[in-house]
Amino acid sequence: MPNERLRAAIAAGGWTHEALGRKVGVDPKSVERWVNKDRVPRQAAALRAAELLGEDVHALWPALRQPRRARAISPELVALYPRRADLPIAAYIELFAQAREQIDVLVYAGVFLHEGYPRLNELLEERAAAGCAVRIAVGDADSSAVQQRGQEEQFGHGIESRSRLALMHYRPLITVPGVQVRTHATTLYNSVYRADDQMLVNGHVLGVNAYGAPVWHLRRVEDGGLFDTYAASFDAVWSTTQTVEE
């Protein structure tokens, strides 16, 4: 079946298969297969082509949204996403919405959640009202750890500003029963988003913004496994946190 969305984008931009292939760095026959046989290009080629065409890469190739199924390395590893940007916001929201006992968020900023889902605070309030314990830990913008991360990611003061913005987003929850909002000054090796026995872990990579680093989806199935390792890491950070004043 042809990829009609791609065909239309190529035509609208006045591209030929040869010209697009040359700019992307692939053979024109590959572009022809993308169009006529709905072949899915490699991630790098797809991103470059979408940029040239002025289109959303997932609109052109929806299959790129799908996580790679994890090999049978661990029964707790549900899926692996090469980049956080490959994971739709809906995945986080669905995870939190299903929580019945516990929601934990450990980040330096993570403002993409509020930016992508403005009702996040309302959702967390609803879960807390239903008896779910909610713990939010964001980075202390004045800490050396956050400032160091900005330098490592070549993001400068951007991460500090985003940490302050994250705290501003979460501040209305400070007085909500069942919700705790705190700041931390630890070196953050991973961002953690937990809902009961499921967890999304966003690895941190030196010199790479968090949205370009991988995410693994874990489900707790055994004691002492991967899930418990990251849960214990959250608790270790939580023990060092500072309460945010009203």
PDB file of N, CA, C and O in Angstrom, residues 173-213:
ATOM      1  N   LEU A 173       0.104  22.098  44.002  1.00  0.00           N
ATOM      2  CA  LEU A 173      -0.195  20.802  44.627  1.00  0.00           C
ATOM      3  C   LEU A 173       0.327  20.706  46.055  1.00  0.00           C
ATOM      4  O   LEU A 173       0.038  19.727  46.756  1.00  0.00           O
ATOM      5  N   ILE A 174       1.095  21.703  46.488  1.00  0.00           N
ATOM      6  CA  ILE A 174       1.742  21.631  47.803  1.00  0.00           C
ATOM      7  C   ILE A 174       0.740  21.423  48.927  1.00  0.00           C
ATOM      8  O   ILE A 174       1.005  20.695  49.891  1.00  0.00           O
ATOM      9  N   THR A 175      -0.421  22.035  48.826  1.00  0.00           N
ATOM     10  CA  THR A 175      -1.422  21.946  49.901  1.00  0.00           C
ATOM     11  C   THR A 175      -2.439  20.833  49.685  1.00  0.00           C
ATOM     12  O   THR A 175      -3.364  20.689  50.478  1.00  0.00           O
ATOM     13  N   VAL A 176      -2.255  20.051  48.641  1.00  0.00           N
ATOM     14  CA  VAL A 176      -3.210  18.975  48.336  1.00  0.00           C
ATOM     15  C   VAL A 176      -2.905  17.753  49.201  1.00  0.00           C
ATOM     16  O   VAL A 176      -1.781  17.240  49.179  1.00  0.00           O
ATOM     17  N   PRO A 177      -3.861  17.267  49.970  1.00  0.00           N
ATOM     18  CA  PRO A 177      -3.629  16.073  50.794  1.00  0.00           C
ATOM     19  C   PRO A 177      -3.217  14.882  49.928  1.00  0.00           C
ATOM     20  O   PRO A 177      -3.811  14.633  48.869  1.00  0.00           O
ATOM     21  N   GLY A 178      -2.189  14.186  50.375  1.00  0.00           N
ATOM     22  CA  GLY A 178      -1.744  13.008  49.641  1.00  0.00           C
ATOM     23  C   GLY A 178      -0.668  13.287  48.616  1.00  0.00           C
ATOM     24  O   GLY A 178      -0.120  12.364  48.014  1.00  0.00           O
ATOM     25  N   VAL A 179      -0.354  14.576  48.403  1.00  0.00           N
ATOM     26  CA  VAL A 179       0.681  14.960  47.439  1.00  0.00           C
ATOM     27  C   VAL A 179       1.839  15.647  48.169  1.00  0.00           C
ATOM     28  O   VAL A 179       1.614  16.552  48.965  1.00  0.00           O
ATOM     29  N   GLN A 180       3.049  15.210  47.895  1.00  0.00           N
ATOM     30  CA  GLN A 180       4.246  15.851  48.450  1.00  0.00           C
ATOM     31  C   GLN A 180       5.112  16.353  47.294  1.00  0.00           C
ATOM     32  O   GLN A 180       5.418  15.593  46.374  1.00  0.00           O
ATOM     33  N   VAL A 181       5.477  17.614  47.366  1.00  0.00           N
ATOM     34  CA  VAL A 181       6.353  18.219  46.357  1.00  0.00           C
ATOM     35  C   VAL A 181       7.622  18.684  47.054  1.00  0.00           C
ATOM     36  O   VAL A 181       7.565  19.477  47.994  1.00  0.00           O
ATOM     37  N   ARG A 182       8.761  18.186  46.615  1.00  0.00           N
ATOM     38  CA  ARG A 182      10.028  18.533  47.238  1.00  0.00           C
ATOM     39  C   ARG A 182      11.093  18.807  46.175  1.00  0.00           C
ATOM     40  O   ARG A 182      10.894  18.520  44.994  1.00  0.00           O
ATOM     41  N   THR A 183      12.223  19.367  46.605  1.00  0.00           N
ATOM     42  CA  THR A 183      13.352  19.583  45.712  1.00  0.00           C
ATOM     43  C   THR A 183      14.523  18.721  46.162  1.00  0.00           C
ATOM     44  O   THR A 183      14.635  18.358  47.336  1.00  0.00           O
ATOM     45  N   HIS A 184      15.403  18.395  45.216  1.00  0.00           N
ATOM     46  CA  HIS A 184      16.578  17.595  45.555  1.00  0.00           C
ATOM     47  C   HIS A 184      17.809  18.201  44.890  1.00  0.00           C
ATOM     48  O   HIS A 184      17.704  18.940  43.903  1.00  0.00           O
ATOM     49  N   ALA A 185      18.959  17.894  45.433  1.00  0.00           N
ATOM     50  CA  ALA A 185      20.225  18.442  44.925  1.00  0.00           C
ATOM     51  C   ALA A 185      21.195  17.314  44.605  1.00  0.00           C
ATOM     52  O   ALA A 185      22.416  17.496  44.684  1.00  0.00           O
ATOM     53  N   THR A 186      20.672  16.159  44.226  1.00  0.00           N
ATOM     54  CA  THR A 186      21.524  15.011  43.947  1.00  0.00           C
ATOM     55  C   THR A 186      21.950  14.976  42.483  1.00  0.00           C
ATOM     56  O   THR A 186      21.314  15.580  41.622  1.00  0.00           O
ATOM     57  N   THR A 187      23.028  14.257  42.226  1.00  0.00           N
ATOM     58  CA  THR A 187      23.399  13.953  40.845  1.00  0.00           C
ATOM     59  C   THR A 187      22.376  12.957  40.322  1.00  0.00           C
ATOM     60  O   THR A 187      22.198  11.878  40.895  1.00  0.00           O
ATOM     61  N   LEU A 188      21.677  13.321  39.263  1.00  0.00           N
ATOM     62  CA  LEU A 188      20.581  12.487  38.769  1.00  0.00           C
ATOM     63  C   LEU A 188      21.051  11.650  37.589  1.00  0.00           C
ATOM     64  O   LEU A 188      21.347  12.177  36.515  1.00  0.00           O
ATOM     65  N   TYR A 189      21.113  10.354  37.785  1.00  0.00           N
ATOM     66  CA  TYR A 189      21.565   9.457  36.724  1.00  0.00           C
ATOM     67  C   TYR A 189      20.414   9.031  35.812  1.00  0.00           C
ATOM     68  O   TYR A 189      20.631   8.660  34.662  1.00  0.00           O
ATOM     69  N   ASN A 190      19.212   9.073  36.364  1.00  0.00           N
ATOM     70  CA  ASN A 190      18.020   8.722  35.593  1.00  0.00           C
ATOM     71  C   ASN A 190      16.836   9.526  36.109  1.00  0.00           C
ATOM     72  O   ASN A 190      16.746   9.817  37.302  1.00  0.00           O
ATOM     73  N   SER A 191      15.913   9.865  35.231  1.00  0.00           N
ATOM     74  CA  SER A 191      14.616  10.393  35.655  1.00  0.00           C
ATOM     75  C   SER A 191      13.682   9.206  35.795  1.00  0.00           C
ATOM     76  O   SER A 191      13.740   8.262  35.000  1.00  0.00           O
ATOM     77  N   VAL A 192      12.828   9.251  36.800  1.00  0.00           N
ATOM     78  CA  VAL A 192      11.961   8.111  37.102  1.00  0.00           C
ATOM     79  C   VAL A 192      10.514   8.560  37.158  1.00  0.00           C
ATOM     80  O   VAL A 192      10.191   9.571  37.795  1.00  0.00           O
ATOM     81  N   TYR A 193       9.643   7.794  36.495  1.00  0.00           N
ATOM     82  CA  TYR A 193       8.203   8.054  36.496  1.00  0.00           C
ATOM     83  C   TYR A 193       7.523   6.730  36.859  1.00  0.00           C
ATOM     84  O   TYR A 193       7.444   5.827  36.036  1.00  0.00           O
ATOM     85  N   ARG A 194       7.054   6.663  38.107  1.00  0.00           N
ATOM     86  CA  ARG A 194       6.508   5.397  38.602  1.00  0.00           C
ATOM     87  C   ARG A 194       5.017   5.501  38.858  1.00  0.00           C
ATOM     88  O   ARG A 194       4.529   6.515  39.357  1.00  0.00           O
ATOM     89  N   ALA A 195       4.307   4.421  38.544  1.00  0.00           N
ATOM     90  CA  ALA A 195       2.893   4.290  38.875  1.00  0.00           C
ATOM     91  C   ALA A 195       2.675   2.856  39.338  1.00  0.00           C
ATOM     92  O   ALA A 195       2.697   1.920  38.519  1.00  0.00           O
ATOM     93  N   ASP A 196       2.528   2.676  40.646  1.00  0.00           N
ATOM     94  CA  ASP A 196       2.378   1.334  41.238  1.00  0.00           C
ATOM     95  C   ASP A 196       3.528   0.427  40.804  1.00  0.00           C
ATOM     96  O   ASP A 196       4.678   0.726  41.090  1.00  0.00           O
ATOM     97  N   ASP A 197       3.237  -0.648  40.083  1.00  0.00           N
ATOM     98  CA  ASP A 197       4.274  -1.608  39.714  1.00  0.00           C
ATOM     99  C   ASP A 197       4.775  -1.424  38.283  1.00  0.00           C
ATOM    100  O   ASP A 197       5.340  -2.357  37.685  1.00  0.00           O
ATOM    101  N   GLN A 198       4.562  -0.239  37.741  1.00  0.00           N
ATOM    102  CA  GLN A 198       5.122   0.074  36.423  1.00  0.00           C
ATOM    103  C   GLN A 198       5.964   1.339  36.528  1.00  0.00           C
ATOM    104  O   GLN A 198       5.703   2.208  37.358  1.00  0.00           O
ATOM    105  N   MET A 199       6.939   1.448  35.657  1.00  0.00           N
ATOM    106  CA  MET A 199       7.872   2.566  35.754  1.00  0.00           C
ATOM    107  C   MET A 199       8.499   2.859  34.393  1.00  0.00           C
ATOM    108  O   MET A 199       8.829   1.937  33.639  1.00  0.00           O
ATOM    109  N   LEU A 200       8.628   4.146  34.092  1.00  0.00           N
ATOM    110  CA  LEU A 200       9.383   4.598  32.928  1.00  0.00           C
ATOM    111  C   LEU A 200      10.666   5.245  33.444  1.00  0.00           C
ATOM    112  O   LEU A 200      10.609   6.133  34.296  1.00  0.00           O
ATOM    113  N   VAL A 201      11.794   4.780  32.957  1.00  0.00           N
ATOM    114  CA  VAL A 201      13.090   5.289  33.391  1.00  0.00           C
ATOM    115  C   VAL A 201      13.780   5.935  32.195  1.00  0.00           C
ATOM    116  O   VAL A 201      14.019   5.280  31.191  1.00  0.00           O
ATOM    117  N   ASN A 202      14.059   7.231  32.324  1.00  0.00           N
ATOM    118  CA  ASN A 202      14.746   7.981  31.265  1.00  0.00           C
ATOM    119  C   ASN A 202      16.216   8.105  31.642  1.00  0.00           C
ATOM    120  O   ASN A 202      16.577   8.807  32.575  1.00  0.00           O
ATOM    121  N   GLY A 203      17.070   7.387  30.941  1.00  0.00           N
ATOM    122  CA  GLY A 203      18.489   7.442  31.235  1.00  0.00           C
ATOM    123  C   GLY A 203      19.072   8.803  30.910  1.00  0.00           C
ATOM    124  O   GLY A 203      18.573   9.510  30.029  1.00  0.00           O
ATOM    125  N   HIS A 204      20.100   9.209  31.628  1.00  0.00           N
ATOM    126  CA  HIS A 204      20.800  10.455  31.345  1.00  0.00           C
ATOM    127  C   HIS A 204      22.138  10.126  30.704  1.00  0.00           C
ATOM    128  O   HIS A 204      22.869   9.254  31.193  1.00  0.00           O
ATOM    129  N   VAL A 205      22.451  10.800  29.613  1.00  0.00           N
ATOM    130  CA  VAL A 205      23.669  10.544  28.842  1.00  0.00           C
ATOM    131  C   VAL A 205      24.484  11.833  28.783  1.00  0.00           C
ATOM    132  O   VAL A 205      23.945  12.896  28.462  1.00  0.00           O
ATOM    133  N   LEU A 206      25.759  11.754  29.094  1.00  0.00           N
ATOM    134  CA  LEU A 206      26.615  12.932  29.114  1.00  0.00           C
ATOM    135  C   LEU A 206      26.585  13.643  27.762  1.00  0.00           C
ATOM    136  O   LEU A 206      26.802  13.028  26.715  1.00  0.00           O
ATOM    137  N   GLY A 207      26.285  14.942  27.791  1.00  0.00           N
ATOM    138  CA  GLY A 207      26.278  15.742  26.577  1.00  0.00           C
ATOM    139  C   GLY A 207      25.011  15.656  25.757  1.00  0.00           C
ATOM    140  O   GLY A 207      24.924  16.241  24.679  1.00  0.00           O
ATOM    141  N   VAL A 208      24.010  14.921  26.262  1.00  0.00           N
ATOM    142  CA  VAL A 208      22.757  14.732  25.520  1.00  0.00           C
ATOM    143  C   VAL A 208      21.591  15.209  26.374  1.00  0.00           C
ATOM    144  O   VAL A 208      21.494  14.851  27.552  1.00  0.00           O
ATOM    145  N   ASN A 209      20.701  16.008  25.796  1.00  0.00           N
ATOM    146  CA  ASN A 209      19.496  16.411  26.522  1.00  0.00           C
ATOM    147  C   ASN A 209      18.637  15.189  26.796  1.00  0.00           C
ATOM    148  O   ASN A 209      18.647  14.220  26.024  1.00  0.00           O
ATOM    149  N   ALA A 210      17.852  15.238  27.854  1.00  0.00           N
ATOM    150  CA  ALA A 210      17.073  14.071  28.275  1.00  0.00           C
ATOM    151  C   ALA A 210      16.135  13.564  27.185  1.00  0.00           C
ATOM    152  O   ALA A 210      15.889  12.366  27.074  1.00  0.00           O
ATOM    153  N   TYR A 211      15.615  14.475  26.343  1.00  0.00           N
ATOM    154  CA  TYR A 211      14.682  14.025  25.312  1.00  0.00           C
ATOM    155  C   TYR A 211      15.365  13.161  24.254  1.00  0.00           C
ATOM    156  O   TYR A 211      14.711  12.427  23.517  1.00  0.00           O
ATOM    157  N   GLY A 212      16.708  13.219  24.175  1.00  0.00           N
ATOM    158  CA  GLY A 212      17.432  12.418  23.203  1.00  0.00           C
ATOM    159  C   GLY A 212      18.008  11.144  23.785  1.00  0.00           C
ATOM    160  O   GLY A 212      18.670  10.381  23.084  1.00  0.00           O
ATOM    161  N   ALA A 213      17.753  10.892  25.075  1.00  0.00           N
ATOM    162  CA  ALA A 213      18.288   9.712  25.756  1.00  0.00           C
ATOM    163  C   ALA A 213      17.216   8.623  25.849  1.00  0.00           C
ATOM    164  O   ALA A 213      16.024   8.908  25.795  1.00  0.00           O
TER     165      ALA A 213
END
